mmCIF file of C-alpha atoms in Angstrom:
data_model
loop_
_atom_site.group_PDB
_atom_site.id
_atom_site.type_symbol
_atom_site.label_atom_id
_atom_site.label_comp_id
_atom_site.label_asym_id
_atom_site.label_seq_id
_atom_site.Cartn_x
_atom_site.Cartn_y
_atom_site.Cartn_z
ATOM 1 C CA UNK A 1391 -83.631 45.154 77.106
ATOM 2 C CA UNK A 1392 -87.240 45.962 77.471
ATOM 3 C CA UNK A 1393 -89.254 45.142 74.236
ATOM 4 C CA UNK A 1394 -91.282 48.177 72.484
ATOM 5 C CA UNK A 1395 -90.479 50.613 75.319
ATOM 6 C CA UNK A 1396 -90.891 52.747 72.925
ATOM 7 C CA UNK A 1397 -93.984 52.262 71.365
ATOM 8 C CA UNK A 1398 -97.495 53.194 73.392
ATOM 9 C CA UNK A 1399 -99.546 50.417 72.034
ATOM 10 C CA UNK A 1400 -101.580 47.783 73.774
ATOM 11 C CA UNK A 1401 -100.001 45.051 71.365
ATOM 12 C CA UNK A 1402 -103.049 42.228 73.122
ATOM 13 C CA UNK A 1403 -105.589 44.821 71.005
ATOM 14 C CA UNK A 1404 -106.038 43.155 67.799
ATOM 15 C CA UNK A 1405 -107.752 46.392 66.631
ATOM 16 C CA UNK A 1406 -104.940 48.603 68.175
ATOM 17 C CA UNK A 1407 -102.231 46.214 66.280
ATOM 18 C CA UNK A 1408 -104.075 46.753 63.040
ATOM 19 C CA UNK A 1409 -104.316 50.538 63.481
ATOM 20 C CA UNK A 1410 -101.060 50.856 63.741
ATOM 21 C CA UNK A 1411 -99.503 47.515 62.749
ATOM 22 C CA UNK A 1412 -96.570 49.556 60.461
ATOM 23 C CA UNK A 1413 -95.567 51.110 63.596
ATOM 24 C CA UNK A 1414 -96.006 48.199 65.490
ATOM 25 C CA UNK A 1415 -93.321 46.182 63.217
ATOM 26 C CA UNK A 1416 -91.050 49.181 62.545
ATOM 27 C CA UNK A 1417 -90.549 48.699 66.656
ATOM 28 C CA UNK A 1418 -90.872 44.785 66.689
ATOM 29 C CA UNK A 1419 -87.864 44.941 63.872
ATOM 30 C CA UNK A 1420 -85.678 47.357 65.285
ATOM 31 C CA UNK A 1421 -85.744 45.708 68.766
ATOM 32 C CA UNK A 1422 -85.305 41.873 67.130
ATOM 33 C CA UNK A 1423 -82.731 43.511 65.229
ATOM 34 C CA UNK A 1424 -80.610 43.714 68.286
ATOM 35 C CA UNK A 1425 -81.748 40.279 69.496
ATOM 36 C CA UNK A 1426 -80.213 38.668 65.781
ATOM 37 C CA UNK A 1427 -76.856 40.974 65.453
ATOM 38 C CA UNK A 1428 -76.059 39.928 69.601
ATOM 39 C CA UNK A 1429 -76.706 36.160 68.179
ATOM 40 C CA UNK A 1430 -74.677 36.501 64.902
ATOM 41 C CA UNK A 1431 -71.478 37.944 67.381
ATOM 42 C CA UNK A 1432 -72.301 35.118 69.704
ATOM 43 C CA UNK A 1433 -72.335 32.122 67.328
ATOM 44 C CA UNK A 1434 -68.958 33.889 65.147
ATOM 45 C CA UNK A 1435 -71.093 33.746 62.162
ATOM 46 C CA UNK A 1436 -73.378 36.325 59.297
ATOM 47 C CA UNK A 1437 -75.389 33.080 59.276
ATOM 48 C CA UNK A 1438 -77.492 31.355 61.424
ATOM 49 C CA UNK A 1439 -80.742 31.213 63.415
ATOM 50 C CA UNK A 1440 -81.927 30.236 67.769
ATOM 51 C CA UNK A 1441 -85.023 28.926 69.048
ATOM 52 C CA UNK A 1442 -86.477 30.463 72.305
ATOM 53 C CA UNK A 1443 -89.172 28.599 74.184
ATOM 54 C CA UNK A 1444 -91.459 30.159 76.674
ATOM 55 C CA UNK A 1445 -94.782 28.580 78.361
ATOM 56 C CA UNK A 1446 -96.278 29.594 74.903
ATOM 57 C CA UNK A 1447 -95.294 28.646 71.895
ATOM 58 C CA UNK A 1448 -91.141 28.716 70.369
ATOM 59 C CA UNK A 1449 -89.574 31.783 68.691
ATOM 60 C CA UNK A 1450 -87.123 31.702 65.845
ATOM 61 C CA UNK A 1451 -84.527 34.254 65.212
ATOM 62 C CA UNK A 1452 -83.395 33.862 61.835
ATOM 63 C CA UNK A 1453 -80.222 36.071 60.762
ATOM 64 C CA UNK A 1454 -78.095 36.572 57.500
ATOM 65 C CA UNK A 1455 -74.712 38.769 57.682
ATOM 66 C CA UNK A 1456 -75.851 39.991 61.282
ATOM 67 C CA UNK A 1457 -78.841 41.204 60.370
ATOM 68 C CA UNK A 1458 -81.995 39.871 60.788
ATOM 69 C CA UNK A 1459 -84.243 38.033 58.632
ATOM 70 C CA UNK A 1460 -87.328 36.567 60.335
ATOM 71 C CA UNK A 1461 -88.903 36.321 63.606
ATOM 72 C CA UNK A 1462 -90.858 33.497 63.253
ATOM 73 C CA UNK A 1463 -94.052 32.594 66.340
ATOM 74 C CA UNK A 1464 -94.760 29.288 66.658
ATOM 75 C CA UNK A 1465 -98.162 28.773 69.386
ATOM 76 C CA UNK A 1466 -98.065 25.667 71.287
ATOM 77 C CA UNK A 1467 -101.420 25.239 69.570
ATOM 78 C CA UNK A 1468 -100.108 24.881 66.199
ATOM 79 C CA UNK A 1469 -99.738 27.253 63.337
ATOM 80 C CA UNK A 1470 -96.661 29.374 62.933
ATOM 81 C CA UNK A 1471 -96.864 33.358 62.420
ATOM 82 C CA UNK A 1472 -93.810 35.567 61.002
ATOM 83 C CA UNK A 1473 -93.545 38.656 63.106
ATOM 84 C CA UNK A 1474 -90.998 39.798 60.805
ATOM 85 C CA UNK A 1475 -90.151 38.652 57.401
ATOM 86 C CA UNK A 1476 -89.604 39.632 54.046
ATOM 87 C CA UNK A 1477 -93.221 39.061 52.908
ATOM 88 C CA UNK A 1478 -96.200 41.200 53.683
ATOM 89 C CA UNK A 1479 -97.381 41.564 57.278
ATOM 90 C CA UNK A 1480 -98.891 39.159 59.747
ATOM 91 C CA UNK A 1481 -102.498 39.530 59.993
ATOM 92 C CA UNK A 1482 -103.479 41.804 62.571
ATOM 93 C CA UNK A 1483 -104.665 39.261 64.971
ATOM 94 C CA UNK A 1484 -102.042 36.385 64.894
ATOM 95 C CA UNK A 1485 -99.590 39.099 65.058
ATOM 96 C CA UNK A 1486 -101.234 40.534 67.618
ATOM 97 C CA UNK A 1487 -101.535 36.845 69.749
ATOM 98 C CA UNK A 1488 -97.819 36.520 68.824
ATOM 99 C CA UNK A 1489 -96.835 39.708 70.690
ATOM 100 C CA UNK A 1490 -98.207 39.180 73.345
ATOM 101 C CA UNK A 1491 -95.447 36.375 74.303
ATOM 102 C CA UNK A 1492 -92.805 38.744 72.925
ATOM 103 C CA UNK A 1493 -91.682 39.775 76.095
ATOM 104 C CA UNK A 1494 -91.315 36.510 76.860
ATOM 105 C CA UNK A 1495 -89.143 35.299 74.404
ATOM 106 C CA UNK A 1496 -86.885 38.678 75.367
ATOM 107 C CA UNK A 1497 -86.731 36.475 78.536
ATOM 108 C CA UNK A 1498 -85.743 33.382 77.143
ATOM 109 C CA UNK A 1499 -83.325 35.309 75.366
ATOM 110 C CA UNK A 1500 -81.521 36.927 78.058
ATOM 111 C CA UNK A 1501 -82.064 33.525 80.261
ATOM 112 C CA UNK A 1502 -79.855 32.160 77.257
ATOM 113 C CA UNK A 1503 -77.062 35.078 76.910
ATOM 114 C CA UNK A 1504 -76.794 35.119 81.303
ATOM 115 C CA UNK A 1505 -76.255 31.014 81.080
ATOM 116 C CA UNK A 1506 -72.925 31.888 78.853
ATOM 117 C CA UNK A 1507 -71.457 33.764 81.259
ATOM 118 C CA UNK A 1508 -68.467 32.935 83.083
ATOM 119 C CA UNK A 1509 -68.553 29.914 80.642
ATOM 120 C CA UNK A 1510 -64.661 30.502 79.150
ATOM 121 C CA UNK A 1511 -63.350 31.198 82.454
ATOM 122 C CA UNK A 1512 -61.736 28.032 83.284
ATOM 123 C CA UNK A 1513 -60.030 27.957 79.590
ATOM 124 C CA UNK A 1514 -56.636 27.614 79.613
ATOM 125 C CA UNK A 1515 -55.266 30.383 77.106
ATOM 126 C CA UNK A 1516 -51.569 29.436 78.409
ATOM 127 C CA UNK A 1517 -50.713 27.708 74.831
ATOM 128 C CA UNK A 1518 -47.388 26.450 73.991
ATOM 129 C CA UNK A 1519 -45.378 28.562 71.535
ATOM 130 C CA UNK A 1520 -45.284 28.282 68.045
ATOM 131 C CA UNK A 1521 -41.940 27.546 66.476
ATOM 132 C CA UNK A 1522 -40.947 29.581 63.313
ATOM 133 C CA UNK A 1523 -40.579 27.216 59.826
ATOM 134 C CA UNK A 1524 -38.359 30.067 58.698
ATOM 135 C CA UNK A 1525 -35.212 27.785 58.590
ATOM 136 C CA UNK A 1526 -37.194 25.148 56.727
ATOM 137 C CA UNK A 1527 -38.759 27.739 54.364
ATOM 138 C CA UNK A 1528 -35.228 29.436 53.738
ATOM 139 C CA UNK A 1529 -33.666 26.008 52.845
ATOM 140 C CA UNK A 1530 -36.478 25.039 50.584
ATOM 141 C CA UNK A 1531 -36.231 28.300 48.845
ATOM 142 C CA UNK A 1532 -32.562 27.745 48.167
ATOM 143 C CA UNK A 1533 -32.786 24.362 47.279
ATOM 144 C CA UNK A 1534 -35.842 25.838 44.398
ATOM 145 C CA UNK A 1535 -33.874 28.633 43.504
ATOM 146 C CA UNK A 1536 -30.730 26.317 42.065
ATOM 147 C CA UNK A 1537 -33.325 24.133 40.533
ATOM 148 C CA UNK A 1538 -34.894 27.473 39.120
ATOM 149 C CA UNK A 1539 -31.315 28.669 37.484
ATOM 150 C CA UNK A 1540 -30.519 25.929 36.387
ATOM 151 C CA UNK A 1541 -34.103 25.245 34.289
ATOM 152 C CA UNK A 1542 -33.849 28.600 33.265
ATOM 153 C CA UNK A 1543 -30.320 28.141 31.580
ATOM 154 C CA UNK A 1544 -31.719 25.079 29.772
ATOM 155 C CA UNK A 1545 -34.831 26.910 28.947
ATOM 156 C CA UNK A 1546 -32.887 29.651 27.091
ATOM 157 C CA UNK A 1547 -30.354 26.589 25.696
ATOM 158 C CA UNK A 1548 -33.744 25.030 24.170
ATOM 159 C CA UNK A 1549 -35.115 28.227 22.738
ATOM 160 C CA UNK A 1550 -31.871 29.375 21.269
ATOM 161 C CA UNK A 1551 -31.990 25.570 19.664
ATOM 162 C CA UNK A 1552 -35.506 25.457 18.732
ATOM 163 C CA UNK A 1553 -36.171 28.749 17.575
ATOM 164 C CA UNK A 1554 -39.373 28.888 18.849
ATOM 165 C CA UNK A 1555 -40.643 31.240 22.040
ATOM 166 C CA UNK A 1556 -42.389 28.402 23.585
ATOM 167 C CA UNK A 1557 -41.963 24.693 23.928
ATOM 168 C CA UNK A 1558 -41.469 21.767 26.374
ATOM 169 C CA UNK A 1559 -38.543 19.429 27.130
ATOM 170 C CA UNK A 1560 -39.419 16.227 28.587
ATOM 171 C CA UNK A 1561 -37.537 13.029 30.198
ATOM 172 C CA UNK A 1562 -38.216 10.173 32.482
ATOM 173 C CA UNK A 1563 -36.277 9.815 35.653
ATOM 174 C CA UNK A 1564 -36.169 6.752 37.393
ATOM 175 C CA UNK A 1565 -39.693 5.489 35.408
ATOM 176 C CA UNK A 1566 -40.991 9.203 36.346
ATOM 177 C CA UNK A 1567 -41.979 12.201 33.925
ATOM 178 C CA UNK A 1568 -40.113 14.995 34.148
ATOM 179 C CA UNK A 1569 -41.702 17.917 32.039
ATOM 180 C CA UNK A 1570 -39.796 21.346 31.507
ATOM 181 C CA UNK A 1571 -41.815 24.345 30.119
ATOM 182 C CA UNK A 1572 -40.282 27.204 28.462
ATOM 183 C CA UNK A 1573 -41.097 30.402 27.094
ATOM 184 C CA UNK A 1574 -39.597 33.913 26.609
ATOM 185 C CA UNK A 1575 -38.969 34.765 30.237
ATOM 186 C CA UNK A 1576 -37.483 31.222 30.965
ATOM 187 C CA UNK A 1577 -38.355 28.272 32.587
ATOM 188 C CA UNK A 1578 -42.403 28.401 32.875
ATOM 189 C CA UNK A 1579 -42.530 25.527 35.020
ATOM 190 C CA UNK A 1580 -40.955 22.276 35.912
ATOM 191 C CA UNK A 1581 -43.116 19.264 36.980
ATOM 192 C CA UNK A 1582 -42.759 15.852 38.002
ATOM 193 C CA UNK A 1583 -45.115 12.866 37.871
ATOM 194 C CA UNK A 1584 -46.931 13.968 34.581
ATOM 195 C CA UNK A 1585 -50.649 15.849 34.807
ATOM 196 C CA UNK A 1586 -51.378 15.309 37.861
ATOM 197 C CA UNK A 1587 -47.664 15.965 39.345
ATOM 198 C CA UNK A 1588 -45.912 17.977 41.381
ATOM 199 C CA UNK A 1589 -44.502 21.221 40.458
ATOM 200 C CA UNK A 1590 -40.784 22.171 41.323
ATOM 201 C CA UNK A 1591 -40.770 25.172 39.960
ATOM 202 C CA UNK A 1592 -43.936 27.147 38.799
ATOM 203 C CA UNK A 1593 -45.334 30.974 38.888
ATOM 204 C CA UNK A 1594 -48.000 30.030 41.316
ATOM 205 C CA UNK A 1595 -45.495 29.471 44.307
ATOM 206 C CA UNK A 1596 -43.146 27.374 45.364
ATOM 207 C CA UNK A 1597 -43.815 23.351 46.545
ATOM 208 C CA UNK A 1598 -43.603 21.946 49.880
ATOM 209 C CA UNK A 1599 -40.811 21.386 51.604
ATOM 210 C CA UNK A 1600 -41.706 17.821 51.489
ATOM 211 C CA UNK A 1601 -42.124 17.813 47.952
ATOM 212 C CA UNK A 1602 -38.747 19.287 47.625
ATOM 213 C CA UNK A 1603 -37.068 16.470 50.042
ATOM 214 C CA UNK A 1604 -38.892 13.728 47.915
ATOM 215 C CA UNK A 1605 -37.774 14.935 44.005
ATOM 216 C CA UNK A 1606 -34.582 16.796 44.376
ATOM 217 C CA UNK A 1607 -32.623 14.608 44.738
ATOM 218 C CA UNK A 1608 -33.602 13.079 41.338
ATOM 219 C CA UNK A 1609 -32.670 16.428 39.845
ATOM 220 C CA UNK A 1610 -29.804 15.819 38.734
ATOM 221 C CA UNK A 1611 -30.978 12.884 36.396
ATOM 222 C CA UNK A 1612 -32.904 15.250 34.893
ATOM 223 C CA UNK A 1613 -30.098 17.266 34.004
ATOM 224 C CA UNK A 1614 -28.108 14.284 32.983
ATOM 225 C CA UNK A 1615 -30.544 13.067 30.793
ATOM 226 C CA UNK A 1616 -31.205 17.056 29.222
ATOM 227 C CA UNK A 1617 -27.332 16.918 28.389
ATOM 228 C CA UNK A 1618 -27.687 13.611 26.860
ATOM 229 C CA UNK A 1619 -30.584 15.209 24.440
ATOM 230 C CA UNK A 1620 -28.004 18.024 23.998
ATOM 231 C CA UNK A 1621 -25.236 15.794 22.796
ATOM 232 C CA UNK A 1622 -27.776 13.591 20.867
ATOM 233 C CA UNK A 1623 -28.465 17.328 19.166
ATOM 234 C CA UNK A 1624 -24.499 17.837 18.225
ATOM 235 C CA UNK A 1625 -24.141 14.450 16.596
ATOM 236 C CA UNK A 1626 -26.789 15.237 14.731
ATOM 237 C CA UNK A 1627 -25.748 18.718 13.906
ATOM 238 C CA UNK A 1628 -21.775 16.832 13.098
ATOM 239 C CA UNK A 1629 -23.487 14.140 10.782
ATOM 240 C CA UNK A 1630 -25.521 17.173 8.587
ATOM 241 C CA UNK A 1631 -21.908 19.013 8.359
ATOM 242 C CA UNK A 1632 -19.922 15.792 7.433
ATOM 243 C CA UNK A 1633 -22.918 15.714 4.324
ATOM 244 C CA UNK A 1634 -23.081 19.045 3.636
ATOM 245 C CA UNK A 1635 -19.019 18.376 2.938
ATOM 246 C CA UNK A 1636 -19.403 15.299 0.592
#
């Protein structure tokens, strides 16, 4: 990668530089360019920035979604001068001091990019293989989709008995909140443990399997205490026709 091979200009003339400084950075950016996209593939990341040291001073390559940003000189003598940037131009003659270590820090560069090589060769990429969760994903989903029928049957129970499109149905399990939510489709979701709890069935996906092996089993109380609330309902429903009667 030879720097500016394109450009005829004697970039140790300050007065050259300033003549034709645009030119000058057009080349300077184009070339760096290449120097920050080869760094942003490198590093697996649109963000980032490397420091290159040569015998005279440190250069900064700066980059943002593989392109680059700023190439940033700083002298051994103090000071700091950016080549490149998204400000107005370096002055004609600390650019032009800058550029003449640019080749320099192509050298570092490359010294960098030629240490990496060979460096993944003694990686083992013989891994294991990966075993499937499909049998635990299938059971899960079976296990959810009885829990789902059956909320949905007491959903439509609770709307039918309500008369309402939406409303909640709530019990306590074992000391633990069990909250049904229902509206027109069915059961909206079914959680356990109160706010901050765990949701059996919900339209955002399904739980873990492990959240399915820790509450199911209690389903079934929740059931059993739903049918209690229904029979509660028919006494009441009895005692209002026994006084409708009198």
């Amino acid at each position: 990668m030879a720097p500016l091979s394109d450009l005829d200009v004697d970039i140790s003339d300050v007065d050259t530089v300033a003549d034709r400084r645009d030119d000058v950075l057009a080349a300077v950016r184009e070339h760096a360019g290449r120097v920050a996209y080869n760094l942003a593939r490198l590093q697996g990341g649109d963000y980032g920035q490397r420091s290159f040291s040569t015998e005279r001073g440190e250069w900064t390559v700066k980059y943002e979604a593989g392109d680059l940003e700023y190439l940033r000189y700083k002298p051994q003598g103090g000071g700091e001068t950016y080549v490149v940037s998204t400000q107005q131009p370096a002055e004609p003659e600390p650019l032009a001091r800058a550029l003449a270590d640019y080749a320099a820090f192509v050298e570092s560069y490359n010294d960098y990019v030629d240490s990496l090589d060979g460096m993944l060769d003694e990686v083992d990429d013989g891994f294991p293989p990966v075993e499937s969760t499909d049998t635990v994903v299938d059971e899960r989903d079976r296990i959810v989709g009885r829990i789902e029928e059956a909320c949905n049957t007491m959903a439509g129970e609770l709307q039918r008995y309500e008369g309402t499109d939406y409303g909640t149905y709530s019990a306590r399990v074992a000391s633990t909140r069990w909250e049904l939510k229902w509206d027109l489709d069915g059961a909206s979701y079914l959680r356990v443990g109160g706010s901050g709890g765990v949701y059996l069935v919900s339209q955002y996906g399904p739980p873990s399997a492990a959240d399915v092996r820790e509450y199911a089993p209690a389903f079934g109380g929740f059931v059993e205490a739903y049918n209690d609330h229904v029979a509660d309902l028919e006494l009441d429903l009895e005692r209002i026709e026994l006084s409708d009667r009198t």
